Amino acid sequence: MSDDKFDEFLQRAARSYHEPPATPREEMWTRIEHARRVSPLAARAPRRRWWLTVSALAATLLLGIAIGTRMQRAAGTTPGPGPILAAGPSSRATPSGPAGAPAGPASPGAAPVRASSPNVGGSVTFDAAAADHLGRAEALLTTFNTESAHGAIDPQIGAWAGDLLTTTRLLLDSPRARDPRTRKLLSDLEVVLAQIAQLKSQPDSRSDEFEIIEQAVRSQNMMTRLRDATPSGSAALASGS
Amino acid sequence: MDETDLLTRARAGDPAAERALYDAHVDRVYRLAYRLAGSDDLAQDFTQETFIRAFARLGDFRGDSSFGTWLHTIALSVSMNGLRKVKRFRTREADLDEARDRGWTARRAEPDLKQRLAAAIDALAPGFRAVFVMHDVEGYTHEEIGSALGIQPGTSKAQLSRARARLREALSDFAGEWTA
């Protein structure tokens, strides 16, 4: 067989691969405009990304210092552990699934945040835990969007949402959750997660229920706000070349 | 008005210039996102995200490459990261071996060439798939692909060649279709 013939054949045949419909220009432009209006953070994204990276590094450092101090104290006097504010459920709610999939020990969301942590350290650790949690929520909503477009969602998504719902509530109840923007995002997220979690008890959920949830996600620009609050690993974006 | 003027005005916050830039590029971005995602919802999501990020970072665009190339770098990054997140969940659900072998061992169950080709393209590694879709499906040049993916044009050619080789292997049952 000839390579050229195959290449020609392939190019011809591949044109039907995921053939796009007409571009929904106006629909997308309306959402872009809306997202930019309600999320002024988008205009400061590069600097914010830089600060988030620094915050994550600082959180790791402070956590290390806190663990070291605690171990030193444990070797001498006995400290009283403070109540755990957040982390346990977050460590279970991995993007790859809801339950029974323990995250690795290095997962930022896996480290317990205690109320007795120093003020600054606790706040930075809270930010890191919240960013980690919001990243997981973004993964869930992306998956939900895709699945619901096909008319049926995997029952596991409901369980996954339930898991994230618990962490959302823990974060909202934390005294460190002072930033009004984060609180608003967590509150909105809680409602959406609760709706998705409800679906798990209704295996034959109808498409109008999916539509209501999708509508809520879209009207509140949930995806953009979540991405704003989540560090991304793309180096290409910062280069501007 | 040329693109440089539009960019200057858009950097100054002129909404009409932003809209003009959007109109000039949205079709190509959406088409590419759709080809990669295979879903209208995801393609719209990736396209919107691309423009939101691009407008937010317009001050970082130095003009070393064309605006379109820069936009495609963002679009590819957004699409491939987004698809990775979706796949991470899906592959946990699916039988991993079955997912890996789609288009290779499930031949008897998928006699239709179009379906087999689509499954084989889906099964390509993400980098190979992006190069194949951009070049053979959407008609980008190797220079454009290289700039958007941050690789040399020669690497793009090599990846395309390897992608085609894998597809040829996956479609060997249909050899008569192209040798005839």
Coordinates of N, CA and C in Angstrom, one line a residue, chain B residues 12-175:
Chain B
A12 N -6.8 49.2 25.6 CA -7.3 50.4 26.2 C -8.7 50.2 26.7
G13 N -9.3 49.1 26.5 CA -10.6 48.7 27.0 C -11.7 49.0 26.1
D14 N -11.5 49.2 24.8 CA -12.5 49.5 23.8 C -13.3 48.2 23.5
P15 N -14.6 48.2 24.0 CA -15.4 46.9 23.8 C -15.6 46.6 22.3
A16 N -15.7 47.6 21.4 CA -15.9 47.4 20.0 C -14.7 46.7 19.4
A17 N -13.5 47.1 19.9 CA -12.3 46.4 19.4 C -12.2 45.0 19.8
E18 N -12.6 44.7 21.1 CA -12.6 43.4 21.6 C -13.6 42.5 20.8
R19 N -14.7 43.1 20.5 CA -15.7 42.3 19.7 C -15.2 42.0 18.3
A20 N -14.5 43.0 17.7 CA -14.0 42.8 16.4 C -12.9 41.7 16.4
L21 N -12.1 41.7 17.5 CA -11.1 40.6 17.6 C -11.7 39.2 17.7
Y22 N -12.8 39.2 18.6 CA -13.5 38.0 18.8 C -14.1 37.5 17.5
D23 N -14.8 38.4 16.7 CA -15.4 38.0 15.5 C -14.4 37.5 14.5
A24 N -13.2 38.0 14.5 CA -12.2 37.6 13.5 C -11.6 36.2 13.8
H25 N -11.7 35.8 15.1 CA -11.0 34.6 15.5 C -11.9 33.5 16.0
V26 N -13.1 33.8 16.4 CA -13.9 32.8 17.2 C -14.2 31.6 16.4
D27 N -14.4 31.7 15.1 CA -14.7 30.5 14.3 C -13.6 29.4 14.4
R28 N -12.4 29.9 14.1 CA -11.3 28.9 14.2 C -11.1 28.3 15.5
V29 N -11.2 29.2 16.6 CA -11.0 28.7 17.9 C -12.1 27.6 18.3
Y30 N -13.3 28.0 17.9 CA -14.4 27.1 18.3 C -14.3 25.8 17.5
R31 N -14.0 25.9 16.2 CA -13.8 24.7 15.4 C -12.8 23.7 16.0
L32 N -11.7 24.3 16.4 CA -10.6 23.5 16.9 C -11.0 22.9 18.3
A33 N -11.7 23.7 19.1 CA -12.1 23.2 20.4 C -13.1 22.0 20.2
Y34 N -14.0 22.2 19.2 CA -15.0 21.2 18.9 C -14.4 19.9 18.4
R35 N -13.4 20.1 17.5 CA -12.7 18.9 17.0 C -12.0 18.1 18.1
L36 N -11.5 18.8 19.0 CA -10.8 18.2 20.1 C -11.7 17.6 21.1
A37 N -12.8 18.3 21.4 CA -13.7 17.9 22.5 C -14.8 16.9 22.0
G38 N -15.3 17.2 20.8 CA -16.3 16.3 20.3 C -17.7 16.6 21.0
S39 N -17.8 17.7 21.6 CA -19.0 18.1 22.3 C -19.2 19.6 22.3
D40 N -20.5 20.0 22.0 CA -20.8 21.4 21.8 C -20.6 22.1 23.1
D41 N -21.1 21.5 24.2 CA -21.0 22.2 25.5 C -19.5 22.4 25.9
L42 N -18.7 21.4 25.7 CA -17.3 21.6 26.1 C -16.6 22.6 25.2
A43 N -16.9 22.5 23.9 CA -16.3 23.4 22.9 C -16.7 24.9 23.2
Q44 N -17.9 25.1 23.6 CA -18.3 26.5 23.9 C -17.6 26.9 25.2
D45 N -17.6 26.0 26.1 CA -16.9 26.3 27.4 C -15.4 26.7 27.2
F46 N -14.7 25.9 26.4 CA -13.3 26.1 26.1 C -13.1 27.4 25.3
T47 N -14.0 27.7 24.4 CA -13.9 28.9 23.6 C -14.1 30.1 24.4
Q48 N -15.1 30.1 25.3 CA -15.4 31.2 26.1 C -14.2 31.5 27.1
E49 N -13.7 30.4 27.6 CA -12.5 30.5 28.6 C -11.3 31.1 27.8
T50 N -11.1 30.7 26.6 CA -10.0 31.2 25.8 C -10.1 32.7 25.7
F51 N -11.2 33.2 25.3 CA -11.3 34.6 25.1 C -11.3 35.4 26.4
I52 N -11.9 34.8 27.4 CA -11.8 35.5 28.7 C -10.4 35.7 29.2
R53 N -9.6 34.6 29.0 CA -8.2 34.6 29.4 C -7.4 35.6 28.5
A54 N -7.7 35.5 27.2 CA -7.0 36.3 26.3 C -7.2 37.8 26.5
F55 N -8.4 38.2 26.7 CA -8.7 39.6 27.0 C -8.1 40.1 28.3
A56 N -8.1 39.1 29.3 CA -7.5 39.5 30.6 C -6.0 39.7 30.5
R57 N -5.4 38.9 29.6 CA -3.9 39.0 29.5 C -3.4 39.7 28.3
L58 N -4.3 40.5 27.7 CA -3.9 41.2 26.5 C -2.6 42.1 26.7
G59 N -2.5 42.6 27.9 CA -1.3 43.4 28.3 C 0.0 42.6 28.2
D60 N -0.1 41.2 28.3 CA 1.1 40.4 28.3 C 1.5 40.0 26.8
F61 N 0.6 40.2 25.9 CA 0.8 39.9 24.5 C 1.8 40.8 23.9
R62 N 3.0 40.3 23.6 CA 4.1 41.1 23.2 C 4.2 41.3 21.6
G63 N 3.4 40.5 20.9 CA 3.4 40.6 19.5 C 4.6 39.9 18.8
D64 N 5.2 39.0 19.6 CA 6.3 38.2 18.9 C 5.7 37.3 17.8
S65 N 4.5 36.8 18.1 CA 3.8 36.0 17.1 C 2.5 36.8 16.8
S66 N 1.7 36.2 15.8 CA 0.5 36.9 15.5 C -0.5 36.7 16.7
F67 N -1.5 37.5 16.7 CA -2.5 37.4 17.8 C -3.2 36.1 17.7
G68 N -3.5 35.6 16.4 CA -4.2 34.4 16.2 C -3.4 33.2 16.8
T69 N -2.1 33.2 16.6 CA -1.2 32.1 17.1 C -1.2 32.1 18.6
W70 N -1.1 33.3 19.2 CA -1.2 33.5 20.7 C -2.5 32.9 21.2
L71 N -3.6 33.3 20.5 CA -4.9 32.9 20.9 C -5.0 31.3 20.9
H72 N -4.4 30.8 19.8 CA -4.5 29.3 19.7 C -3.7 28.6 20.8
T73 N -2.6 29.3 21.2 CA -1.8 28.7 22.3 C -2.7 28.6 23.6
I74 N -3.5 29.6 23.8 CA -4.4 29.6 25.0 C -5.5 28.6 24.7
A75 N -6.0 28.6 23.5 CA -7.1 27.6 23.3 C -6.7 26.2 23.4
L76 N -5.5 25.9 23.0 CA -5.0 24.5 23.1 C -4.8 24.1 24.6
S77 N -4.2 25.1 25.3 CA -4.0 24.8 26.7 C -5.3 24.6 27.5
V78 N -6.2 25.5 27.2 CA -7.5 25.4 27.9 C -8.2 24.1 27.5
S79 N -8.2 23.8 26.2 CA -8.9 22.5 25.8 C -8.2 21.3 26.3
M80 N -6.9 21.2 26.2 CA -6.2 20.0 26.6 C -6.3 19.8 28.1
N81 N -6.2 20.9 28.9 CA -6.3 20.8 30.4 C -7.8 20.4 30.7
G82 N -8.7 21.0 30.1 CA -10.1 20.7 30.3 C -10.4 19.2 30.0
L83 N -9.9 18.7 28.9 CA -10.2 17.4 28.5 C -9.5 16.4 29.4
R84 N -8.3 16.8 29.9 CA -7.6 15.9 30.9 C -8.5 15.7 32.1
K85 N -9.1 16.8 32.6 CA -9.9 16.7 33.8 C -11.1 15.8 33.6
V86 N -11.7 15.9 32.4 CA -12.9 15.1 32.1 C -12.4 13.6 32.0
K87 N -11.3 13.4 31.3 CA -10.8 12.1 31.1 C -10.5 11.4 32.4
R88 N -9.9 12.2 33.3 CA -9.5 11.6 34.6 C -10.6 11.0 35.3
F89 N -11.8 11.6 35.2 CA -13.0 11.0 35.8 C -13.5 9.8 35.0
R90 N -13.5 10.0 33.7 CA -14.1 9.0 32.8 C -13.3 7.7 32.8
T91 N -12.0 7.8 32.8 CA -11.2 6.6 32.7 C -11.3 5.7 34.0
R92 N -11.6 6.4 35.1 CA -11.8 5.7 36.3 C -13.0 4.8 36.2
E93 N -14.0 5.3 35.5 CA -15.2 4.6 35.3 C -15.1 3.4 34.3
A94 N -14.4 3.7 33.3 CA -14.3 2.7 32.2 C -13.3 1.6 32.5
D95 N -13.5 0.6 31.8 CA -12.5 -0.5 31.9 C -11.2 0.1 31.2
L96 N -10.1 0.2 31.9 CA -9.0 0.9 31.4 C -8.4 0.2 30.2
D97 N -8.4 -1.1 30.2 CA -7.9 -1.9 29.1 C -8.7 -1.6 27.8
E98 N -10.0 -1.6 28.0 CA -10.9 -1.4 26.9 C -10.7 0.0 26.3
A99 N -10.5 1.0 27.2 CA -10.3 2.3 26.7 C -9.0 2.4 25.9
R100 N -8.0 1.8 26.4 CA -6.7 1.8 25.7 C -6.8 1.1 24.3
D101 N -7.5 0.1 24.3 CA -7.6 -0.7 23.1 C -8.6 -0.3 22.1
R102 N -9.4 0.7 22.4 CA -10.4 1.2 21.5 C -9.8 1.5 20.1
G103 N -10.4 0.9 19.1 CA -9.9 1.2 17.8 C -8.8 0.2 17.4
W104 N -8.3 -0.6 18.3 CA -7.2 -1.5 18.0 C -7.7 -3.0 18.0
T105 N -8.3 -3.4 19.2 CA -8.7 -4.8 19.3 C -10.2 -4.9 19.1
A106 N -10.9 -3.8 19.2 CA -12.4 -3.9 19.1 C -12.8 -3.8 17.6
R107 N -12.0 -4.2 16.7 CA -12.2 -4.1 15.3 C -13.5 -4.8 14.9
R108 N -13.6 -6.0 15.3 CA -14.8 -6.8 14.8 C -16.1 -6.2 15.2
A109 N -16.1 -5.5 16.4 CA -17.3 -4.9 16.9 C -17.7 -3.6 16.2
E110 N -16.7 -3.0 15.5 CA -16.9 -1.7 14.9 C -16.5 -1.7 13.4
P111 N -17.4 -2.3 12.6 CA -17.1 -2.5 11.2 C -17.1 -1.2 10.4
D112 N -17.7 -0.2 10.9 CA -17.8 1.0 10.1 C -16.5 1.8 10.1
L113 N -16.0 2.2 8.9 CA -14.8 2.9 8.8 C -14.7 4.2 9.6
K114 N -15.8 5.0 9.5 CA -15.9 6.3 10.1 C -15.7 6.1 11.6
Q115 N -16.5 5.2 12.2 CA -16.4 5.0 13.6 C -15.1 4.5 14.0
R116 N -14.5 3.6 13.2 CA -13.2 3.1 13.6 C -12.1 4.2 13.5
L117 N -12.2 5.0 12.5 CA -11.3 6.1 12.4 C -11.4 7.1 13.6
A118 N -12.7 7.4 13.9 CA -12.9 8.3 15.1 C -12.3 7.7 16.4
A119 N -12.6 6.4 16.5 CA -12.1 5.7 17.8 C -10.6 5.7 17.8
A120 N -10.0 5.5 16.6 CA -8.5 5.4 16.6 C -7.9 6.8 16.8
I121 N -8.6 7.9 16.3 CA -8.0 9.2 16.6 C -8.2 9.5 18.1
D122 N -9.3 9.2 18.6 CA -9.5 9.4 20.1 C -8.5 8.7 20.9
A123 N -8.0 7.6 20.4 CA -7.1 6.8 21.2 C -5.6 7.3 21.1
L124 N -5.4 8.2 20.2 CA -4.0 8.8 20.1 C -3.6 9.5 21.3
A125 N -2.3 9.6 21.6 CA -1.9 10.4 22.8 C -2.3 11.8 22.5
P126 N -2.6 12.6 23.6 CA -3.1 14.0 23.4 C -2.2 14.9 22.5
G127 N -0.9 14.8 22.6 CA -0.1 15.6 21.7 C -0.2 15.3 20.3
F128 N -0.2 13.9 20.0 CA -0.3 13.5 18.6 C -1.7 13.8 18.0
R129 N -2.7 13.7 18.9 CA -4.0 13.9 18.4 C -4.2 15.4 18.1
A130 N -3.6 16.3 18.9 CA -3.7 17.7 18.6 C -3.0 18.0 17.3
V131 N -1.8 17.5 17.1 CA -1.1 17.8 15.8 C -1.9 17.2 14.6
F132 N -2.4 16.0 14.8 CA -3.2 15.4 13.7 C -4.4 16.2 13.4
V133 N -5.2 16.5 14.4 CA -6.4 17.3 14.2 C -6.1 18.6 13.6
M134 N -5.1 19.3 14.1 CA -4.8 20.6 13.5 C -4.4 20.6 12.1
H135 N -3.5 19.6 11.7 CA -3.0 19.5 10.4 C -3.9 18.8 9.4
D136 N -4.2 17.6 9.7 CA -5.0 16.8 8.7 C -6.5 17.1 8.7
V137 N -7.0 17.6 9.8 CA -8.5 17.8 9.8 C -8.8 19.3 9.6
E138 N -8.0 20.2 10.3 CA -8.3 21.6 10.2 C -7.4 22.4 9.3
G139 N -6.4 21.8 8.8 CA -5.5 22.4 7.8 C -4.5 23.4 8.2
Y140 N -4.1 23.4 9.5 CA -3.1 24.3 10.0 C -1.7 23.9 9.4
T141 N -0.8 24.8 9.3 CA 0.5 24.5 8.8 C 1.4 24.0 10.0
H142 N 2.5 23.4 9.7 CA 3.4 22.9 10.8 C 3.9 24.1 11.6
E143 N 4.1 25.2 10.9 CA 4.6 26.4 11.6 C 3.6 26.9 12.6
E144 N 2.3 26.9 12.1 CA 1.3 27.4 13.1 C 1.1 26.4 14.2
I145 N 1.2 25.1 13.9 CA 1.1 24.1 15.0 C 2.2 24.2 16.0
G146 N 3.4 24.4 15.4 CA 4.6 24.5 16.3 C 4.5 25.7 17.2
S147 N 4.1 26.8 16.7 CA 3.9 28.0 17.5 C 2.9 27.8 18.6
A148 N 1.8 27.3 18.2 CA 0.7 27.1 19.2 C 1.0 26.1 20.3
L149 N 1.7 25.0 19.9 CA 2.0 24.0 20.9 C 3.4 24.2 21.5
G150 N 4.1 25.2 21.1 CA 5.4 25.5 21.7 C 6.5 24.4 21.3
I151 N 6.3 23.9 20.1 CA 7.3 22.9 19.6 C 7.9 23.3 18.2
Q152 N 8.9 22.7 17.8 CA 9.5 23.0 16.5 C 8.6 22.5 15.4
P153 N 8.6 23.1 14.2 CA 7.8 22.6 13.1 C 8.2 21.2 12.7
G154 N 9.5 20.9 12.8 CA 10.0 19.5 12.6 C 9.4 18.5 13.5
T155 N 9.3 18.9 14.8 CA 8.7 18.0 15.8 C 7.2 17.7 15.4
S156 N 6.6 18.8 15.0 CA 5.2 18.7 14.5 C 5.0 17.7 13.4
K157 N 6.0 17.8 12.4 CA 6.0 16.8 11.3 C 6.2 15.4 11.8
A158 N 7.1 15.3 12.7 CA 7.4 13.9 13.2 C 6.3 13.3 13.9
Q159 N 5.6 14.2 14.7 CA 4.4 13.7 15.5 C 3.3 13.3 14.6
L160 N 3.1 14.1 13.5 CA 2.1 13.8 12.5 C 2.3 12.5 11.8
S161 N 3.6 12.3 11.5 CA 4.0 11.0 10.8 C 3.7 9.8 11.8
R162 N 4.0 10.0 13.0 CA 3.8 8.9 14.0 C 2.3 8.7 14.2
A163 N 1.5 9.8 14.2 CA 0.1 9.6 14.4 C -0.5 8.9 13.2
R164 N -0.1 9.3 12.0 CA -0.6 8.6 10.8 C -0.3 7.1 10.8
A165 N 1.0 6.8 11.3 CA 1.4 5.4 11.3 C 0.5 4.6 12.2
R166 N 0.2 5.2 13.4 CA -0.7 4.5 14.3 C -2.1 4.3 13.7
L167 N -2.6 5.3 13.0 CA -3.9 5.2 12.4 C -3.9 4.2 11.3
R168 N -2.8 4.1 10.6 CA -2.7 3.2 9.5 C -2.8 1.7 10.1
E169 N -2.1 1.6 11.2 CA -2.1 0.3 11.8 C -3.5 -0.1 12.3
A170 N -4.2 0.9 12.9 CA -5.5 0.7 13.5 C -6.6 0.4 12.4
L171 N -6.3 0.9 11.2 CA -7.3 0.8 10.1 C -6.8 -0.2 9.0
S172 N -5.9 -1.1 9.4 CA -5.3 -2.0 8.4 C -6.4 -2.9 7.7
D173 N -7.4 -3.2 8.5 CA -8.5 -4.0 7.9 C -9.1 -3.3 6.7
F174 N -9.0 -2.0 6.6 CA -9.7 -1.3 5.6 C -8.7 -0.9 4.4
A175 N -7.6 -1.6 4.3 CA -6.6 -1.2 3.4 C -7.1 -1.1 2.0

